XYZ file of C-alpha atoms in Angstrom:
703
model
C -5.144 -37.456 2.802
C -7.996 -37.351 5.294
C -5.589 -36.709 8.163
C -6.597 -33.416 9.844
C -3.172 -31.827 9.418
C -0.212 -30.729 11.519
C -0.113 -30.780 15.335
C -1.451 -27.667 17.003
C -0.285 -25.383 19.796
C -3.133 -23.637 21.619
C -4.107 -22.303 25.035
C -6.770 -23.554 27.407
C -10.077 -22.063 26.324
C -9.055 -21.520 22.696
C -11.264 -23.125 20.063
C -9.616 -25.319 17.446
C -11.644 -26.446 14.457
C -10.822 -29.992 13.350
C -11.821 -31.322 9.936
C -10.816 -34.227 7.687
C -8.809 -33.178 4.668
C -9.728 -33.865 1.060
C -13.076 -35.008 2.413
C -15.586 -37.354 0.857
C -18.960 -35.803 1.753
C -20.617 -39.218 1.531
C -18.183 -40.842 3.972
C -18.509 -41.248 7.731
C -15.969 -39.601 10.045
C -15.778 -39.999 13.804
C -13.657 -38.074 16.303
C -12.586 -39.094 19.775
C -10.055 -38.101 22.417
C -7.548 -40.886 22.876
C -5.514 -39.255 25.649
C -5.854 -36.064 27.678
C -4.537 -34.429 30.883
C -5.891 -36.090 34.020
C -8.179 -33.196 34.981
C -9.681 -32.747 31.531
C -13.329 -33.606 30.927
C -13.630 -32.283 27.371
C -15.434 -34.425 24.806
C -15.959 -34.302 21.047
C -19.177 -34.673 19.104
C -18.910 -38.177 17.607
C -21.591 -37.428 15.012
C -19.958 -34.426 13.359
C -17.297 -34.564 10.660
C -16.134 -31.043 11.532
C -15.788 -30.447 15.267
C -14.669 -27.680 17.582
C -12.163 -28.725 20.213
C -11.713 -26.482 23.259
C -9.075 -27.774 25.713
C -10.118 -27.379 29.343
C -6.779 -28.215 31.001
C -3.133 -27.597 30.099
C -1.176 -30.517 28.737
C -1.025 -32.733 25.672
C -4.086 -34.186 23.958
C -4.137 -37.000 21.423
C -7.116 -36.838 19.099
C -8.157 -39.667 16.804
C -10.158 -39.475 13.586
C -11.717 -42.609 12.158
C -11.818 -42.064 8.400
C -12.532 -44.423 5.481
C -8.837 -44.951 4.785
C -7.700 -45.521 8.383
C -7.538 -44.017 11.875
C -5.501 -40.821 12.068
C -3.924 -39.298 15.150
C -3.414 -35.609 15.921
C -1.438 -34.087 18.809
C -2.613 -30.834 20.379
C -0.462 -29.081 22.985
C -2.521 -26.825 25.248
C -0.771 -24.164 27.334
C -2.295 -22.542 30.432
C -4.790 -19.834 29.574
C -2.587 -17.069 30.980
C -0.045 -17.810 28.221
C -2.596 -17.162 25.489
C -1.443 -14.394 23.127
C -3.942 -11.704 22.200
C -5.243 -11.132 18.662
C -4.504 -14.731 17.682
C -6.507 -16.445 15.000
C -9.767 -18.032 16.086
C -10.477 -21.663 15.412
C -13.623 -21.284 13.396
C -13.670 -17.894 11.780
C -10.563 -15.940 12.545
C -11.770 -12.857 14.327
C -14.947 -10.878 14.664
C -16.439 -6.978 14.470
C -15.846 -3.653 12.342
C -16.986 -2.176 9.093
C -15.921 -2.527 5.524
C -17.016 -1.931 1.966
C -19.759 -3.617 -0.004
C -17.301 -5.501 -2.182
C -16.751 -8.345 0.230
C -13.111 -7.343 0.448
C -12.977 -5.879 3.883
C -11.452 -5.152 7.213
C -11.706 -7.872 9.766
C -13.190 -7.058 13.117
C -11.092 -6.077 16.062
C -9.700 -2.626 15.491
C -8.445 -0.194 12.940
C -4.719 -0.214 13.420
C -2.833 2.882 14.403
C 0.505 4.518 14.867
C 1.765 1.516 16.740
C -0.853 -0.882 15.493
C -3.568 -0.309 18.064
C -6.017 -3.139 17.888
C -3.353 -5.533 16.698
C -2.502 -7.077 20.045
C 0.861 -5.636 20.932
C 1.023 -7.234 24.349
C -0.154 -10.446 25.898
C -2.890 -10.170 28.466
C -1.178 -12.711 30.650
C 2.552 -12.155 30.695
C 3.064 -8.431 30.382
C 5.874 -8.839 27.874
C 4.012 -10.124 24.839
C 4.780 -12.967 22.456
C 8.270 -14.351 21.948
C 9.349 -15.405 18.457
C 11.137 -18.449 17.112
C 12.880 -19.529 13.933
C 14.019 -23.104 13.286
C 17.100 -24.200 11.372
C 17.761 -27.682 10.060
C 20.912 -29.662 9.393
C 22.079 -33.210 8.725
C 24.992 -34.088 10.978
C 26.385 -37.564 10.500
C 23.466 -39.952 10.888
C 21.210 -37.413 12.656
C 18.633 -34.929 11.460
C 19.065 -31.858 13.654
C 16.664 -28.998 14.338
C 17.968 -25.990 16.241
C 15.685 -23.260 17.498
C 16.569 -19.574 17.626
C 14.090 -18.105 20.136
C 13.800 -14.409 20.936
C 11.818 -12.883 23.809
C 9.304 -10.150 23.055
C 11.025 -6.785 22.492
C 9.358 -5.359 25.624
C 9.835 -8.422 27.798
C 12.147 -8.596 30.814
C 12.671 -12.296 30.097
C 16.275 -13.200 29.366
C 16.739 -15.087 26.110
C 18.364 -17.985 27.951
C 15.154 -18.402 29.941
C 12.945 -18.850 26.879
C 11.723 -22.441 26.613
C 11.268 -24.209 23.277
C 8.713 -26.999 22.863
C 8.913 -29.343 19.881
C 6.292 -31.584 18.288
C 7.001 -34.112 15.563
C 4.243 -34.259 12.970
C 1.829 -37.139 13.599
C 1.588 -37.799 9.847
C 5.243 -38.812 9.607
C 5.216 -41.949 11.754
C 8.362 -41.386 13.805
C 8.625 -43.300 17.061
C 8.730 -40.943 20.047
C 11.565 -42.957 21.591
C 13.799 -42.059 18.628
C 13.460 -38.321 19.224
C 15.994 -36.642 21.502
C 15.456 -33.093 22.748
C 18.102 -31.094 24.573
C 16.989 -27.554 25.297
C 16.676 -25.728 21.972
C 17.850 -28.717 19.909
C 16.066 -31.810 18.589
C 17.727 -34.832 16.988
C 16.299 -37.805 15.087
C 18.400 -40.622 13.602
C 18.007 -40.798 9.832
C 17.313 -44.507 10.209
C 14.143 -43.690 12.173
C 12.653 -41.588 9.360
C 10.651 -42.781 6.391
C 10.094 -40.578 3.364
C 10.081 -37.437 5.462
C 9.606 -35.866 8.861
C 8.293 -32.454 9.877
C 9.236 -30.855 13.177
C 7.194 -28.013 14.666
C 8.134 -25.832 17.622
C 7.135 -22.796 19.652
C 9.039 -20.558 22.017
C 7.411 -20.084 25.433
C 7.975 -17.128 27.755
C 5.313 -14.565 28.713
C 3.125 -16.335 26.156
C 3.826 -18.786 23.359
C 5.077 -17.860 19.900
C 3.816 -18.437 16.421
C 5.098 -21.941 15.569
C 7.803 -22.597 13.007
C 8.494 -25.780 11.052
C 11.413 -27.660 9.508
C 10.847 -30.469 7.027
C 13.358 -33.174 6.119
C 12.443 -35.026 2.913
C 14.409 -38.094 1.925
C 16.130 -37.720 -1.436
C 18.198 -40.092 -3.512
C 21.264 -39.335 -5.621
C 22.939 -41.765 -8.043
C 25.115 -44.436 -6.499
C 28.572 -43.023 -6.011
C 27.176 -39.503 -5.650
C 28.497 -36.988 -3.201
C 25.983 -37.657 -0.423
C 24.892 -34.044 -0.642
C 22.126 -32.492 1.383
C 19.724 -30.541 -0.794
C 18.370 -27.511 1.019
C 15.516 -25.125 0.278
C 14.413 -21.726 1.560
C 16.511 -19.885 4.088
C 18.456 -23.097 4.665
C 19.539 -22.897 1.022
C 23.219 -22.280 1.687
C 23.629 -25.792 3.020
C 26.287 -24.520 5.392
C 24.575 -25.799 8.519
C 24.845 -29.344 7.234
C 28.355 -28.744 5.976
C 27.325 -29.959 2.531
C 26.508 -28.730 -0.911
C 23.272 -26.855 -1.548
C 20.871 -27.983 -4.236
C 20.397 -26.034 -7.436
C 17.175 -24.559 -8.783
C 16.877 -27.633 -10.994
C 17.073 -29.831 -7.899
C 14.360 -27.723 -6.300
C 12.040 -28.285 -9.235
C 12.788 -31.993 -9.303
C 11.994 -32.211 -5.597
C 8.563 -30.695 -6.241
C 7.614 -32.947 -9.096
C 6.183 -35.982 -7.365
C 4.645 -34.560 -4.225
C 1.245 -35.809 -3.127
C -1.446 -33.330 -1.961
C -0.331 -33.845 1.633
C 3.199 -32.899 0.623
C 4.529 -36.464 0.652
C 6.088 -38.427 -2.195
C 3.983 -40.462 -4.579
C 5.446 -43.869 -5.260
C 8.787 -42.993 -3.671
C 10.709 -46.210 -3.198
C 14.120 -44.543 -3.285
C 15.211 -46.266 -0.095
C 15.034 -49.595 -1.940
C 17.238 -48.367 -4.786
C 21.035 -48.790 -4.865
C 21.544 -45.068 -4.478
C 23.142 -42.766 -1.975
C 20.555 -41.239 0.363
C 20.332 -37.559 1.165
C 17.821 -35.228 2.706
C 16.232 -32.090 1.404
C 15.820 -29.504 4.183
C 12.825 -27.233 3.741
C 11.561 -24.221 5.677
C 7.898 -24.356 4.600
C 6.942 -21.124 6.374
C 9.374 -19.032 4.334
C 7.744 -17.092 1.481
C 8.672 -18.101 -2.067
C 11.914 -16.381 -2.985
C 10.433 -14.787 -6.118
C 7.655 -13.143 -4.110
C 10.050 -11.145 -1.955
C 11.708 -9.479 -4.956
C 8.696 -8.265 -6.939
C 6.713 -5.076 -7.260
C 3.023 -5.949 -7.022
C 0.314 -4.152 -8.980
C -3.430 -4.446 -8.379
C -5.613 -4.348 -11.473
C -9.274 -3.467 -10.994
C -10.284 -5.514 -14.002
C -13.350 -3.561 -15.135
C -11.662 -0.184 -15.016
C -7.960 -0.612 -15.607
C -7.944 -0.599 -19.400
C -9.977 2.599 -19.517
C -13.598 3.350 -20.528
C -15.124 0.467 -22.536
C -16.019 2.770 -25.409
C -12.329 3.569 -25.860
C -11.239 -0.076 -26.120
C -10.720 -1.895 -29.423
C -9.900 -5.286 -27.869
C -12.220 -8.274 -28.297
C -12.373 -9.013 -24.538
C -11.454 -7.266 -21.304
C -8.553 -9.701 -20.907
C -7.259 -8.684 -24.330
C -7.528 -5.029 -23.303
C -5.594 -5.770 -20.126
C -2.947 -7.613 -22.111
C -2.425 -4.523 -24.255
C -1.244 -2.694 -21.120
C 1.324 -5.325 -20.107
C 4.174 -3.621 -21.911
C 3.371 -0.430 -20.006
C 3.485 -2.327 -16.701
C 6.696 -4.060 -17.689
C 8.273 -0.712 -18.480
C 7.097 0.653 -15.131
C 8.916 -2.145 -13.306
C 5.958 -4.277 -12.276
C 6.522 -8.019 -12.111
C 3.491 -9.410 -10.250
C -0.169 -8.689 -11.030
C -3.131 -9.055 -8.682
C -6.393 -9.068 -10.605
C -9.637 -8.425 -8.728
C -12.033 -11.404 -9.061
C -12.565 -12.715 -12.584
C -15.269 -15.305 -11.855
C -18.946 -15.185 -12.802
C -20.702 -12.813 -10.414
C -23.884 -10.864 -9.769
C -22.722 -8.008 -12.021
C -21.458 -5.793 -9.219
C -18.361 -4.437 -10.997
C -15.949 -5.339 -8.203
C -16.620 -9.050 -8.784
C -16.543 -10.241 -5.163
C -20.142 -11.535 -5.189
C -19.563 -14.803 -7.010
C -22.297 -16.918 -8.593
C -20.111 -19.616 -10.175
C -16.731 -20.582 -8.703
C -15.680 -22.489 -11.826
C -16.463 -20.083 -14.677
C -14.861 -16.861 -15.869
C -17.232 -13.881 -15.907
C -18.874 -13.601 -19.306
C -18.274 -9.854 -19.576
C -14.513 -10.420 -19.251
C -14.086 -13.319 -21.668
C -13.759 -17.041 -21.073
C -11.201 -19.376 -19.532
C -9.131 -19.477 -22.707
C -8.997 -15.673 -22.721
C -7.890 -15.648 -19.082
C -5.221 -18.276 -19.705
C -3.993 -16.333 -22.721
C -3.652 -13.217 -20.548
C -1.684 -15.170 -17.919
C 0.592 -16.574 -20.614
C 1.187 -13.056 -21.975
C 2.144 -11.900 -18.472
C 4.453 -14.893 -18.042
C 6.108 -14.066 -21.365
C 7.144 -10.763 -19.793
C 8.420 -12.399 -16.617
C 5.357 -11.403 -14.595
C 3.513 -13.534 -12.050
C -0.284 -13.420 -11.743
C -2.296 -13.641 -8.505
C -5.869 -14.912 -8.570
C -8.222 -13.132 -6.143
C -9.653 -16.038 -4.148
C -13.005 -15.466 -2.402
C -13.778 -18.349 -0.034
C -15.918 -16.816 2.726
C -19.178 -16.382 0.846
C -21.138 -16.634 -2.359
C -23.412 -14.073 -3.921
C -27.067 -14.313 -2.959
C -27.654 -14.650 -6.683
C -25.716 -17.926 -6.619
C -28.090 -20.710 -7.734
C -27.338 -22.715 -4.584
C -28.429 -19.829 -2.372
C -31.459 -19.119 -4.525
C -32.561 -22.725 -4.073
C -31.889 -22.665 -0.320
C -33.343 -19.279 0.652
C -36.564 -19.801 2.581
C -36.454 -23.519 1.779
C -35.111 -25.683 4.651
C -35.774 -28.754 2.485
C -33.288 -27.592 -0.144
C -30.234 -29.793 -0.633
C -28.214 -26.574 -0.351
C -29.807 -25.223 2.801
C -27.006 -26.554 5.022
C -24.412 -25.068 2.693
C -24.998 -21.676 4.307
C -24.953 -20.193 7.804
C -28.362 -18.840 8.809
C -29.632 -16.395 11.396
C -32.693 -17.193 13.504
C -34.610 -14.729 11.343
C -34.104 -16.922 8.286
C -31.651 -14.495 6.754
C -28.134 -15.661 5.910
C -25.192 -14.872 8.134
C -22.884 -12.228 6.711
C -20.588 -9.438 7.837
C -21.194 -5.718 8.112
C -24.844 -6.138 7.075
C -23.850 -6.728 3.469
C -27.017 -7.473 1.555
C -25.659 -9.218 -1.530
C -23.595 -12.078 -0.074
C -24.164 -15.085 2.196
C -21.565 -16.900 4.324
C -20.738 -20.510 3.563
C -21.129 -23.138 6.296
C -17.669 -24.672 6.593
C -18.990 -27.380 8.901
C -20.521 -28.937 5.806
C -18.082 -31.215 3.988
C -19.895 -30.574 0.701
C -19.007 -26.890 0.976
C -15.362 -27.717 1.637
C -15.294 -30.170 -1.274
C -16.857 -27.595 -3.612
C -14.387 -24.865 -2.660
C -11.350 -27.161 -2.707
C -12.291 -28.220 -6.219
C -12.369 -24.542 -7.180
C -8.941 -24.089 -5.584
C -7.604 -26.964 -7.694
C -9.112 -25.449 -10.834
C -7.521 -22.002 -10.559
C -4.236 -22.896 -8.865
C -3.323 -24.725 -12.077
C -3.234 -21.398 -13.931
C -2.243 -18.662 -11.493
C 1.017 -18.212 -9.574
C -0.641 -17.443 -6.269
C -3.813 -16.470 -4.441
C -4.654 -13.137 -2.880
C -7.016 -14.479 -0.221
C -10.010 -12.241 0.382
C -11.339 -11.812 3.928
C -8.849 -14.374 5.208
C -9.897 -13.710 8.813
C -13.442 -14.913 8.033
C -12.480 -18.429 6.851
C -11.586 -21.253 9.270
C -7.901 -21.836 9.964
C -8.335 -25.533 9.239
C -9.458 -24.750 5.709
C -6.525 -22.416 5.016
C -4.053 -24.992 6.351
C -5.474 -27.631 4.056
C -5.551 -25.249 1.111
C -1.906 -24.341 1.688
C -0.712 -27.950 1.754
C -2.811 -28.631 -1.321
C -1.410 -25.886 -3.532
C 2.145 -26.221 -2.217
C 2.092 -29.923 -3.120
C 1.639 -28.917 -6.736
C 3.965 -25.921 -6.647
C 6.082 -25.059 -3.619
C 6.538 -21.535 -5.007
C 2.808 -20.819 -5.146
C 2.174 -17.605 -3.171
C -0.525 -17.193 -0.529
C -1.200 -13.555 0.404
C -3.772 -12.829 3.105
C -6.022 -9.810 3.467
C -6.598 -9.483 7.202
C -7.215 -6.143 8.890
C -5.667 -5.863 11.424
C -3.100 -8.489 10.614
C -2.846 -11.663 12.722
C 0.564 -13.161 13.488
C -0.768 -16.720 13.755
C -1.705 -16.578 10.085
C 1.988 -17.200 9.398
C 1.655 -20.642 10.983
C 1.131 -22.937 8.008
C -1.424 -20.707 6.290
C 0.017 -17.677 4.469
C 3.368 -16.578 3.046
C 2.769 -12.839 2.948
C 0.459 -10.429 4.738
C -1.126 -7.067 4.047
C 0.822 -4.667 6.287
C -2.332 -3.054 7.575
C -0.627 -1.319 10.493
C 1.769 0.498 8.163
C -1.124 1.335 5.833
C -3.123 3.052 8.582
C -0.028 4.778 9.931
C 0.898 6.176 6.519
C -2.628 7.584 6.284
C -2.321 9.231 9.694
C 1.092 10.641 8.864
C -0.126 11.832 5.470
C -3.005 13.731 7.082
C -0.659 15.295 9.622
C -2.298 13.480 12.535
C 0.937 11.743 13.556
C 4.644 12.576 13.170
C 6.506 10.904 10.343
C 8.603 8.703 12.645
C 5.420 6.792 13.531
C 6.067 4.705 10.424
C 9.105 3.188 12.172
C 6.876 2.237 15.092
C 4.593 0.537 12.567
C 7.494 -1.566 11.262
C 8.471 -2.469 14.845
C 4.881 -3.568 15.399
C 5.461 -6.678 13.303
C 7.744 -8.143 15.955
C 5.651 -6.690 18.765
C 2.578 -8.693 17.753
C 4.648 -11.852 17.299
C 5.276 -12.229 13.569
C 8.376 -14.419 13.121
C 11.443 -12.924 11.424
C 10.750 -14.858 8.207
C 7.277 -13.353 7.690
C 6.844 -11.199 4.567
C 4.625 -8.130 4.243
C 2.951 -6.361 1.350
C 3.223 -2.567 1.601
C 0.403 -0.439 0.191
C -1.114 3.005 0.532
C -4.366 2.382 -1.365
C -6.460 -0.287 -3.041
C -9.919 -0.685 -4.549
C -11.544 -0.500 -1.100
C -9.922 2.753 0.004
C -10.037 6.420 -0.878
C -7.061 7.327 -3.032
C -4.146 8.463 -0.893
C -3.655 11.618 -2.940
C -7.294 12.593 -2.359
C -7.123 12.129 1.414
C -3.585 13.354 2.058
C -2.575 15.589 -0.850
C 0.173 15.575 -3.470
C 3.158 16.189 -1.202
C 2.301 13.401 1.225
C 1.466 11.079 -1.696
C 4.951 11.521 -3.180
C 6.538 10.757 0.211
C 4.259 7.752 0.749
C 5.387 6.393 -2.617
C 8.923 6.648 -1.260
C 7.892 4.715 1.846
C 6.735 1.807 -0.323
C 10.175 1.342 -1.855
C 12.413 2.214 1.100
C 10.733 0.354 3.981
C 11.124 -3.418 4.486
C 8.502 -5.323 2.542
C 7.086 -5.885 -0.925
C 5.603 -2.750 -2.530
C 2.148 -2.840 -4.118
C 0.659 -0.191 -6.406
C -3.061 0.059 -7.087
C -3.794 0.652 -10.771
C -3.628 4.373 -11.511
C -1.788 5.249 -8.315
C 1.283 6.036 -10.363
C -0.821 8.275 -12.643
C -2.244 10.462 -9.880
C -5.688 8.873 -10.403
C -8.279 10.245 -7.947
C -11.281 7.944 -8.449
C -11.264 4.770 -6.369
C -12.949 2.459 -8.890
C -13.346 4.705 -11.910
C -12.051 3.695 -15.295
C -8.447 4.831 -15.459
C -8.051 8.217 -17.087
C -4.965 7.330 -19.083
C -5.157 10.535 -21.137
C -5.126 12.668 -17.973
C -2.169 10.968 -16.328
C -0.028 13.300 -14.225
C 3.451 12.941 -15.610
C 5.142 14.108 -12.396
C 3.596 11.138 -10.583
C 4.530 8.625 -13.284
C 8.110 9.914 -13.444
C 8.346 9.826 -9.636
C 7.315 6.146 -9.534
C 9.650 5.331 -12.423
C 12.597 6.736 -10.504
C 11.634 5.081 -7.219
C 11.148 1.620 -8.690
C 14.425 1.903 -10.569
C 16.190 2.787 -7.320
C 14.649 -0.133 -5.459
C 15.805 -2.442 -8.221
C 19.335 -1.037 -8.185
C 19.915 -0.628 -4.426
C 20.009 -4.059 -2.790
C 19.712 -2.837 0.845
C 16.226 -1.493 0.031
C 15.025 -5.009 -0.754
C 13.465 -7.749 1.343
C 16.748 -8.880 2.895
C 17.921 -5.406 3.895
C 17.987 -4.444 7.574
C 16.276 -1.332 8.933
C 17.950 0.663 11.695
C 16.805 3.754 13.526
C 19.398 6.523 13.425
C 19.943 9.820 15.220
C 18.936 12.842 13.181
C 17.517 16.334 13.543
C 14.846 17.828 11.302
C 13.108 21.183 11.193
C 9.703 19.469 10.940
C 8.054 16.395 12.429
C 6.706 15.636 8.950
C 10.125 14.173 8.072
C 11.797 10.926 9.158
C 15.221 9.394 8.481
C 16.368 5.778 8.831
C 19.060 3.438 7.552
C 18.780 0.382 5.317
C 21.776 -1.923 5.073
C 22.857 -5.257 3.607
C 26.243 -6.978 3.412
C 28.187 -3.936 4.526
C 26.413 -1.529 2.161
C 24.206 1.121 3.804
C 21.929 3.973 2.746
C 20.074 6.650 4.679
C 16.492 7.184 3.529
C 14.622 10.422 4.251
C 10.879 10.851 3.762
C 9.166 14.241 3.994
C 5.361 14.246 4.085
C 5.094 18.018 4.493
C 4.331 20.732 1.964
C 7.662 22.515 2.494
C 11.208 21.293 2.002
C 12.585 19.605 5.134
C 16.132 20.164 6.309
C 17.669 17.105 7.959
C 21.026 16.701 9.694
C 22.478 13.344 10.661
C 24.242 12.633 13.954
C 27.192 10.261 13.755
C 26.673 9.240 10.114
C 28.395 10.600 7.045
C 26.623 10.273 3.714
C 27.235 11.233 0.122
C 24.758 14.134 -0.280
C 23.957 13.067 -3.844
C 20.434 11.650 -3.754
C 20.273 8.401 -5.747
C 16.589 9.053 -6.547
C 17.013 12.443 -8.216
C 20.721 12.289 -8.973
C 21.158 15.764 -7.463
C 23.184 16.904 -4.472
C 20.823 17.973 -1.698
C 23.515 19.468 0.534
C 22.942 22.953 1.947
C 24.701 24.940 4.648
C 21.986 23.859 7.123
C 21.827 20.156 6.146
C 20.175 17.891 3.599
C 17.200 19.549 1.878
C 14.523 16.947 1.029
C 11.260 17.689 -0.774
C 9.614 14.244 -0.567
C 11.982 11.248 -0.681
C 15.745 10.936 -0.892
C 18.241 8.083 -0.532
C 21.875 8.785 0.353
C 24.804 6.327 0.329
C 26.564 6.017 3.681
C 30.300 6.655 3.293
């Protein structure tokens, strides 16, 4: 699996980090440029296993990697520099510059977000209209595999959709002859006879700049001789209607996953030699796992959630956490994110890790952790492992051996400043950044990934912006080979659209977070939250990207402390009525005021708990409020700018949602829409002679 991964789309001047996958640190790797545009003079360091490639001319480059198993080839398509989108992911470290908290769970550099996501790269520097978007759809038609692109220009662009160009690349790992690939505008065709076990097709839309790529995968399947020749489809292609054939069942999905190799291929698949009817599974690998779009997430700060230690009777912290699972189940939570549980330097947040393979002694041991995960699974809950890949603690034995000792075998495991101090971010004094150019570091961290992905259902990826793209891409293929439904959630502030290109399934909606804070303080009108939702498309996220909605976490002041009770009740409504996956931070539903204090269970504010109970019940019952529901701006009048109204709809069913962040009741009238004035949250009619009277959040059926 030492192939460096999928083909890449970049712009002239952009840095792309290239690294062998599943590396053997003792092996020799050599890079070279096999083909390049005529006016290119770029070269690669032949003595480095991990190299930085910076194209110096537009066109197509073919890169070769000599590895112990064989020579691998990688295609890189470089666009002119003026087509480069802003705020894209960097090749080596993501992005670079602001402040964060000591925990190591922090904002990335580049801006703070805002009403319309300032700092998030709304527009391209080169084209004036910003990034287009693209979504690919796959089908099997007769003896052809067909990929059709659905490109969309940037919302602010003057470019007509018909003028958007789509460029395709077939994955170098899949050994398909270029002469067998036919492209006609937005459509690509490959004869099934030209494909081995599978083929992956990648594409971007090109207009004022180029889009985040999307991918379609065709994997060869076999059904018993005399079968129906069905096409098994996965993800958003799951209906099978494009191929005009029958969709696969959940059992077929699991069977398809069973024998994948770490690179996503099939181990020992000789189905083409069997007397069976051939079929193809169609996969959209950039779609989030279906389960992840339907959950309510809940962050557990592990050393405070169960309450003060002196009040706990459990043998371990994990046992104490397990005792609260029934409470969380009753609340409506079905996915848990635990802050780091690995051995650390005793900072209570756990992000300064000293052993990436051992559970922290003060929490329990691996058996205790596995028992907690099993207890969550018994209640239908998923568990996310907080994955910290950017750094180790300075108390880590490797760093202790390396510090001030250039002769240490671990010295090159870390990035160092000229002063002899380790590289870090935000002048944090307790962590040190790994050196991802060292294959031993990558091997060590990948082994840790393998260890914990066997237990958890997904990773919440800490400081995702500070880890090389090449590492995340490899990690994704690695965990998805074991379990296609494994979730990868990135913490990147501000968010980066390119992180949806073969790296992450779901993203912190940092723009909405900052906007909800501004609205809650009264610094912006309530309708700014709709601008924040629009910002997702404005920065180039594809339509299949998923977002986690939150108003607080362990790094932030509690929303109720900064914005007050009234705004906090409305913000809770925003989490369940806006498009995305809601996340609660432990104690948020109790009116907790301390950011990392032990939860004061005995002082819980019942009005907050009851409010969240009602809201989560409504989200569960009202399908248009879910992931698949559309959001539409509507015409309305309100007697305060602290209130906003919008519509959510799905399959002909529509609801109007009203949020009021102010201290006084807001009166809202709707223009051109008739609703049942009975609020489905409270069950009461909110009709008055002047309009709909909303205290914090209300949801009305459209009639």
